[in-house]
Amino acid sequence: TAKGTVTIKGTSVPLDFPFDLSLDGNTATVSATTALNRLDFKIGEEEPTESNVGFSVGVNISLTATR
């Protein structure tokens, strides 16, 4: 799990980001999936319910690095 901070539109929120790491020779592959609540970043606060736009936003990361 990576621990860090996500900043969107000037609002910072701490995040624990679980990920999978695969090492094969000189290549490292990382994949991760998590969800952010847009209300934590003061986005869409004028929408009191999720009827128009959901509060949860999925984040998917796929990264390959070669030494």
PDB file of N, CA and C in Angstrom:
ATOM      1  N   THR A   1       0.846  -1.181   0.000  1.00  0.00           N
ATOM      2  CA  THR A   1       0.000   0.000   0.000  1.00  0.00           C
ATOM      3  C   THR A   1       0.891   1.242   0.000  1.00  0.00           C
ATOM      4  N   ALA A   2       0.632   2.131  -0.946  1.00  0.00           N
ATOM      5  CA  ALA A   2       1.329   3.414  -0.983  1.00  0.00           C
ATOM      6  C   ALA A   2       0.503   4.415  -0.185  1.00  0.00           C
ATOM      7  N   LYS A   3       1.186   5.237   0.590  1.00  0.00           N
ATOM      8  CA  LYS A   3       0.514   6.279   1.365  1.00  0.00           C
ATOM      9  C   LYS A   3       0.950   7.616   0.789  1.00  0.00           C
ATOM     10  N   GLY A   4      -0.022   8.478   0.553  1.00  0.00           N
ATOM     11  CA  GLY A   4       0.310   9.773  -0.012  1.00  0.00           C
ATOM     12  C   GLY A   4      -0.833  10.741   0.139  1.00  0.00           C
ATOM     13  N   THR A   5      -0.775  11.783  -0.651  1.00  0.00           N
ATOM     14  CA  THR A   5      -1.792  12.831  -0.626  1.00  0.00           C
ATOM     15  C   THR A   5      -2.221  13.112  -2.057  1.00  0.00           C
ATOM     16  N   VAL A   6      -3.516  13.203  -2.263  1.00  0.00           N
ATOM     17  CA  VAL A   6      -4.066  13.582  -3.568  1.00  0.00           C
ATOM     18  C   VAL A   6      -4.583  15.008  -3.443  1.00  0.00           C
ATOM     19  N   THR A   7      -4.180  15.863  -4.381  1.00  0.00           N
ATOM     20  CA  THR A   7      -4.641  17.248  -4.390  1.00  0.00           C
ATOM     21  C   THR A   7      -5.386  17.509  -5.688  1.00  0.00           C
ATOM     22  N   ILE A   8      -6.622  17.935  -5.559  1.00  0.00           N
ATOM     23  CA  ILE A   8      -7.455  18.280  -6.707  1.00  0.00           C
ATOM     24  C   ILE A   8      -8.088  19.639  -6.428  1.00  0.00           C
ATOM     25  N   LYS A   9      -7.905  20.556  -7.336  1.00  0.00           N
ATOM     26  CA  LYS A   9      -8.488  21.899  -7.228  1.00  0.00           C
ATOM     27  C   LYS A   9      -8.161  22.552  -5.884  1.00  0.00           C
ATOM     28  N   GLY A  10      -6.921  22.366  -5.417  1.00  0.00           N
ATOM     29  CA  GLY A  10      -6.465  23.017  -4.203  1.00  0.00           C
ATOM     30  C   GLY A  10      -6.852  22.343  -2.908  1.00  0.00           C
ATOM     31  N   THR A  11      -7.568  21.230  -2.958  1.00  0.00           N
ATOM     32  CA  THR A  11      -7.955  20.499  -1.754  1.00  0.00           C
ATOM     33  C   THR A  11      -7.150  19.206  -1.689  1.00  0.00           C
ATOM     34  N   SER A  12      -6.454  18.990  -0.573  1.00  0.00           N
ATOM     35  CA  SER A  12      -5.611  17.811  -0.391  1.00  0.00           C
ATOM     36  C   SER A  12      -6.257  16.825   0.564  1.00  0.00           C
ATOM     37  N   VAL A  13      -6.198  15.549   0.199  1.00  0.00           N
ATOM     38  CA  VAL A  13      -6.788  14.482   1.004  1.00  0.00           C
ATOM     39  C   VAL A  13      -5.763  13.349   1.104  1.00  0.00           C
ATOM     40  N   PRO A  14      -5.480  12.845   2.318  1.00  0.00           N
ATOM     41  CA  PRO A  14      -4.571  11.705   2.444  1.00  0.00           C
ATOM     42  C   PRO A  14      -5.204  10.468   1.810  1.00  0.00           C
ATOM     43  N   LEU A  15      -4.353   9.605   1.234  1.00  0.00           N
ATOM     44  CA  LEU A  15      -4.862   8.415   0.555  1.00  0.00           C
ATOM     45  C   LEU A  15      -3.944   7.229   0.789  1.00  0.00           C
ATOM     46  N   ASP A  16      -4.518   6.103   1.179  1.00  0.00           N
ATOM     47  CA  ASP A  16      -3.821   4.822   1.180  1.00  0.00           C
ATOM     48  C   ASP A  16      -4.216   4.140  -0.118  1.00  0.00           C
ATOM     49  N   PHE A  17      -3.220   3.853  -0.952  1.00  0.00           N
ATOM     50  CA  PHE A  17      -3.482   3.371  -2.302  1.00  0.00           C
ATOM     51  C   PHE A  17      -2.909   1.964  -2.462  1.00  0.00           C
ATOM     52  N   PRO A  18      -3.757   0.926  -2.368  1.00  0.00           N
ATOM     53  CA  PRO A  18      -3.257  -0.443  -2.535  1.00  0.00           C
ATOM     54  C   PRO A  18      -2.863  -0.679  -3.995  1.00  0.00           C
ATOM     55  N   PHE A  19      -1.757  -1.413  -4.201  1.00  0.00           N
ATOM     56  CA  PHE A  19      -1.310  -1.692  -5.563  1.00  0.00           C
ATOM     57  C   PHE A  19      -0.663  -3.061  -5.638  1.00  0.00           C
ATOM     58  N   ASP A  20      -0.565  -3.580  -6.843  1.00  0.00           N
ATOM     59  CA  ASP A  20       0.132  -4.834  -7.116  1.00  0.00           C
ATOM     60  C   ASP A  20       1.395  -4.497  -7.892  1.00  0.00           C
ATOM     61  N   LEU A  21       2.519  -5.110  -7.497  1.00  0.00           N
ATOM     62  CA  LEU A  21       3.802  -4.889  -8.143  1.00  0.00           C
ATOM     63  C   LEU A  21       4.336  -6.214  -8.645  1.00  0.00           C
ATOM     64  N   SER A  22       4.732  -6.236  -9.905  1.00  0.00           N
ATOM     65  CA  SER A  22       5.317  -7.433 -10.500  1.00  0.00           C
ATOM     66  C   SER A  22       6.685  -7.068 -11.048  1.00  0.00           C
ATOM     67  N   LEU A  23       7.717  -7.849 -10.671  1.00  0.00           N
ATOM     68  CA  LEU A  23       9.075  -7.626 -11.164  1.00  0.00           C
ATOM     69  C   LEU A  23       9.469  -8.792 -12.054  1.00  0.00           C
ATOM     70  N   ASP A  24       9.982  -8.469 -13.246  1.00  0.00           N
ATOM     71  CA  ASP A  24      10.434  -9.487 -14.187  1.00  0.00           C
ATOM     72  C   ASP A  24      11.708  -8.982 -14.853  1.00  0.00           C
ATOM     73  N   GLY A  25      12.856  -9.420 -14.339  1.00  0.00           N
ATOM     74  CA  GLY A  25      14.125  -8.931 -14.869  1.00  0.00           C
ATOM     75  C   GLY A  25      14.258  -7.441 -14.629  1.00  0.00           C
ATOM     76  N   ASN A  26      14.413  -6.674 -15.706  1.00  0.00           N
ATOM     77  CA  ASN A  26      14.561  -5.222 -15.611  1.00  0.00           C
ATOM     78  C   ASN A  26      13.246  -4.468 -15.755  1.00  0.00           C
ATOM     79  N   THR A  27      12.136  -5.190 -15.711  1.00  0.00           N
ATOM     80  CA  THR A  27      10.832  -4.560 -15.911  1.00  0.00           C
ATOM     81  C   THR A  27       9.976  -4.676 -14.654  1.00  0.00           C
ATOM     82  N   ALA A  28       9.418  -3.554 -14.249  1.00  0.00           N
ATOM     83  CA  ALA A  28       8.489  -3.513 -13.117  1.00  0.00           C
ATOM     84  C   ALA A  28       7.126  -3.077 -13.646  1.00  0.00           C
ATOM     85  N   THR A  29       6.098  -3.785 -13.218  1.00  0.00           N
ATOM     86  CA  THR A  29       4.737  -3.449 -13.621  1.00  0.00           C
ATOM     87  C   THR A  29       3.901  -3.209 -12.366  1.00  0.00           C
ATOM     88  N   VAL A  30       3.180  -2.095 -12.360  1.00  0.00           N
ATOM     89  CA  VAL A  30       2.323  -1.740 -11.229  1.00  0.00           C
ATOM     90  C   VAL A  30       0.898  -1.573 -11.743  1.00  0.00           C
ATOM     91  N   SER A  31      -0.049  -2.118 -11.002  1.00  0.00           N
ATOM     92  CA  SER A  31      -1.459  -1.882 -11.310  1.00  0.00           C
ATOM     93  C   SER A  31      -2.182  -1.590 -10.001  1.00  0.00           C
ATOM     94  N   ALA A  32      -3.157  -0.695 -10.088  1.00  0.00           N
ATOM     95  CA  ALA A  32      -3.889  -0.296  -8.884  1.00  0.00           C
ATOM     96  C   ALA A  32      -5.266   0.216  -9.256  1.00  0.00           C
ATOM     97  N   THR A  33      -6.182   0.028  -8.332  1.00  0.00           N
ATOM     98  CA  THR A  33      -7.545   0.539  -8.486  1.00  0.00           C
ATOM     99  C   THR A  33      -8.018   1.035  -7.131  1.00  0.00           C
ATOM    100  N   THR A  34      -8.622   2.203  -7.131  1.00  0.00           N
ATOM    101  CA  THR A  34      -9.204   2.738  -5.904  1.00  0.00           C
ATOM    102  C   THR A  34     -10.349   3.673  -6.293  1.00  0.00           C
ATOM    103  N   ALA A  35     -10.989   4.241  -5.326  1.00  0.00           N
ATOM    104  CA  ALA A  35     -12.073   5.194  -5.587  1.00  0.00           C
ATOM    105  C   ALA A  35     -11.861   6.435  -4.733  1.00  0.00           C
ATOM    106  N   LEU A  36     -12.193   7.575  -5.305  1.00  0.00           N
ATOM    107  CA  LEU A  36     -12.165   8.843  -4.582  1.00  0.00           C
ATOM    108  C   LEU A  36     -13.590   9.360  -4.475  1.00  0.00           C
ATOM    109  N   ASN A  37     -13.883  10.036  -3.391  1.00  0.00           N
ATOM    110  CA  ASN A  37     -15.183  10.680  -3.241  1.00  0.00           C
ATOM    111  C   ASN A  37     -15.010  12.136  -3.656  1.00  0.00           C
ATOM    112  N   ARG A  38     -15.690  12.541  -4.714  1.00  0.00           N
ATOM    113  CA  ARG A  38     -15.506  13.903  -5.233  1.00  0.00           C
ATOM    114  C   ARG A  38     -15.899  14.963  -4.221  1.00  0.00           C
ATOM    115  N   LEU A  39     -16.779  14.624  -3.281  1.00  0.00           N
ATOM    116  CA  LEU A  39     -17.170  15.593  -2.248  1.00  0.00           C
ATOM    117  C   LEU A  39     -16.008  15.917  -1.311  1.00  0.00           C
ATOM    118  N   ASP A  40     -15.068  14.958  -1.141  1.00  0.00           N
ATOM    119  CA  ASP A  40     -13.885  15.216  -0.320  1.00  0.00           C
ATOM    120  C   ASP A  40     -13.054  16.364  -0.891  1.00  0.00           C
ATOM    121  N   PHE A  41     -13.190  16.600  -2.198  1.00  0.00           N
ATOM    122  CA  PHE A  41     -12.430  17.641  -2.879  1.00  0.00           C
ATOM    123  C   PHE A  41     -13.288  18.869  -3.198  1.00  0.00           C
ATOM    124  N   LYS A  42     -14.462  18.918  -2.566  1.00  0.00           N
ATOM    125  CA  LYS A  42     -15.394  20.038  -2.732  1.00  0.00           C
ATOM    126  C   LYS A  42     -15.847  20.191  -4.188  1.00  0.00           C
ATOM    127  N   ILE A  43     -16.003  19.060  -4.860  1.00  0.00           N
ATOM    128  CA  ILE A  43     -16.473  19.054  -6.246  1.00  0.00           C
ATOM    129  C   ILE A  43     -17.916  18.568  -6.248  1.00  0.00           C
ATOM    130  N   GLY A  44     -18.823  19.383  -6.747  1.00  0.00           N
ATOM    131  CA  GLY A  44     -20.218  19.003  -6.850  1.00  0.00           C
ATOM    132  C   GLY A  44     -20.991  19.075  -5.553  1.00  0.00           C
ATOM    133  N   GLU A  45     -20.557  19.907  -4.639  1.00  0.00           N
ATOM    134  CA  GLU A  45     -21.246  20.024  -3.354  1.00  0.00           C
ATOM    135  C   GLU A  45     -22.679  20.533  -3.503  1.00  0.00           C
ATOM    136  N   GLU A  46     -22.953  21.201  -4.604  1.00  0.00           N
ATOM    137  CA  GLU A  46     -24.315  21.716  -4.818  1.00  0.00           C
ATOM    138  C   GLU A  46     -25.292  20.607  -5.196  1.00  0.00           C
ATOM    139  N   GLU A  47     -24.785  19.413  -5.498  1.00  0.00           N
ATOM    140  CA  GLU A  47     -25.631  18.259  -5.807  1.00  0.00           C
ATOM    141  C   GLU A  47     -25.839  17.461  -4.519  1.00  0.00           C
ATOM    142  N   PRO A  48     -27.008  17.511  -3.904  1.00  0.00           N
ATOM    143  CA  PRO A  48     -27.219  16.862  -2.610  1.00  0.00           C
ATOM    144  C   PRO A  48     -27.322  15.330  -2.686  1.00  0.00           C
ATOM    145  N   THR A  49     -27.583  14.799  -3.875  1.00  0.00           N
ATOM    146  CA  THR A  49     -27.703  13.346  -4.024  1.00  0.00           C
ATOM    147  C   THR A  49     -26.879  12.897  -5.232  1.00  0.00           C
ATOM    148  N   GLU A  50     -26.797  11.586  -5.412  1.00  0.00           N
ATOM    149  CA  GLU A  50     -26.065  11.022  -6.548  1.00  0.00           C
ATOM    150  C   GLU A  50     -26.964  10.805  -7.760  1.00  0.00           C
ATOM    151  N   SER A  51     -28.132  11.400  -7.768  1.00  0.00           N
ATOM    152  CA  SER A  51     -29.073  11.161  -8.865  1.00  0.00           C
ATOM    153  C   SER A  51     -28.559  11.675 -10.206  1.00  0.00           C
ATOM    154  N   ASN A  52     -27.763  12.744 -10.214  1.00  0.00           N
ATOM    155  CA  ASN A  52     -27.228  13.283 -11.468  1.00  0.00           C
ATOM    156  C   ASN A  52     -25.790  12.846 -11.719  1.00  0.00           C
ATOM    157  N   VAL A  53     -24.961  12.927 -10.694  1.00  0.00           N
ATOM    158  CA  VAL A  53     -23.549  12.569 -10.801  1.00  0.00           C
ATOM    159  C   VAL A  53     -23.164  11.808  -9.545  1.00  0.00           C
ATOM    160  N   GLY A  54     -22.525  10.659  -9.717  1.00  0.00           N
ATOM    161  CA  GLY A  54     -22.127   9.854  -8.566  1.00  0.00           C
ATOM    162  C   GLY A  54     -21.052  10.534  -7.736  1.00  0.00           C
ATOM    163  N   PHE A  55     -21.030  10.251  -6.446  1.00  0.00           N
ATOM    164  CA  PHE A  55     -20.013  10.815  -5.560  1.00  0.00           C
ATOM    165  C   PHE A  55     -18.678  10.105  -5.750  1.00  0.00           C
ATOM    166  N   SER A  56     -18.708   8.812  -6.014  1.00  0.00           N
ATOM    167  CA  SER A  56     -17.498   8.016  -6.134  1.00  0.00           C
ATOM    168  C   SER A  56     -16.945   8.082  -7.564  1.00  0.00           C
ATOM    169  N   VAL A  57     -15.616   8.261  -7.639  1.00  0.00           N
ATOM    170  CA  VAL A  57     -14.928   8.315  -8.931  1.00  0.00           C
ATOM    171  C   VAL A  57     -13.840   7.247  -8.908  1.00  0.00           C
ATOM    172  N   GLY A  58     -13.896   6.313  -9.849  1.00  0.00           N
ATOM    173  CA  GLY A  58     -12.900   5.250  -9.926  1.00  0.00           C
ATOM    174  C   GLY A  58     -11.591   5.755 -10.500  1.00  0.00           C
ATOM    175  N   VAL A  59     -10.488   5.257  -9.927  1.00  0.00           N
ATOM    176  CA  VAL A  59      -9.150   5.600 -10.410  1.00  0.00           C
ATOM    177  C   VAL A  59      -8.424   4.287 -10.693  1.00  0.00           C
ATOM    178  N   ASN A  60      -7.956   4.128 -11.931  1.00  0.00           N
ATOM    179  CA  ASN A  60      -7.203   2.949 -12.330  1.00  0.00           C
ATOM    180  C   ASN A  60      -5.847   3.376 -12.830  1.00  0.00           C
ATOM    181  N   ILE A  61      -4.789   2.692 -12.362  1.00  0.00           N
ATOM    182  CA  ILE A  61      -3.424   3.008 -12.781  1.00  0.00           C
ATOM    183  C   ILE A  61      -2.767   1.740 -13.291  1.00  0.00           C
ATOM    184  N   SER A  62      -2.092   1.882 -14.416  1.00  0.00           N
ATOM    185  CA  SER A  62      -1.270   0.808 -14.973  1.00  0.00           C
ATOM    186  C   SER A  62       0.032   1.434 -15.427  1.00  0.00           C
ATOM    187  N   LEU A  63       1.160   0.924 -14.912  1.00  0.00           N
ATOM    188  CA  LEU A  63       2.451   1.517 -15.204  1.00  0.00           C
ATOM    189  C   LEU A  63       3.479   0.416 -15.429  1.00  0.00           C
ATOM    190  N   THR A  64       4.275   0.574 -16.470  1.00  0.00           N
ATOM    191  CA  THR A  64       5.384  -0.327 -16.723  1.00  0.00           C
ATOM    192  C   THR A  64       6.663   0.497 -16.802  1.00  0.00           C
ATOM    193  N   ALA A  65       7.676   0.103 -16.031  1.00  0.00           N
ATOM    194  CA  ALA A  65       8.963   0.799 -16.016  1.00  0.00           C
ATOM    195  C   ALA A  65      10.067  -0.197 -16.338  1.00  0.00           C
ATOM    196  N   THR A  66      11.013   0.243 -17.151  1.00  0.00           N
ATOM    197  CA  THR A  66      12.157  -0.601 -17.509  1.00  0.00           C
ATOM    198  C   THR A  66      13.442   0.075 -17.056  1.00  0.00           C
ATOM    199  N   ARG A  67      14.286  -0.707 -16.432  1.00  0.00           N
ATOM    200  CA  ARG A  67      15.558  -0.172 -15.948  1.00  0.00           C
ATOM    201  C   ARG A  67      16.483   0.061 -17.113  1.00  0.00           C
TER     202      ARG A  67
END
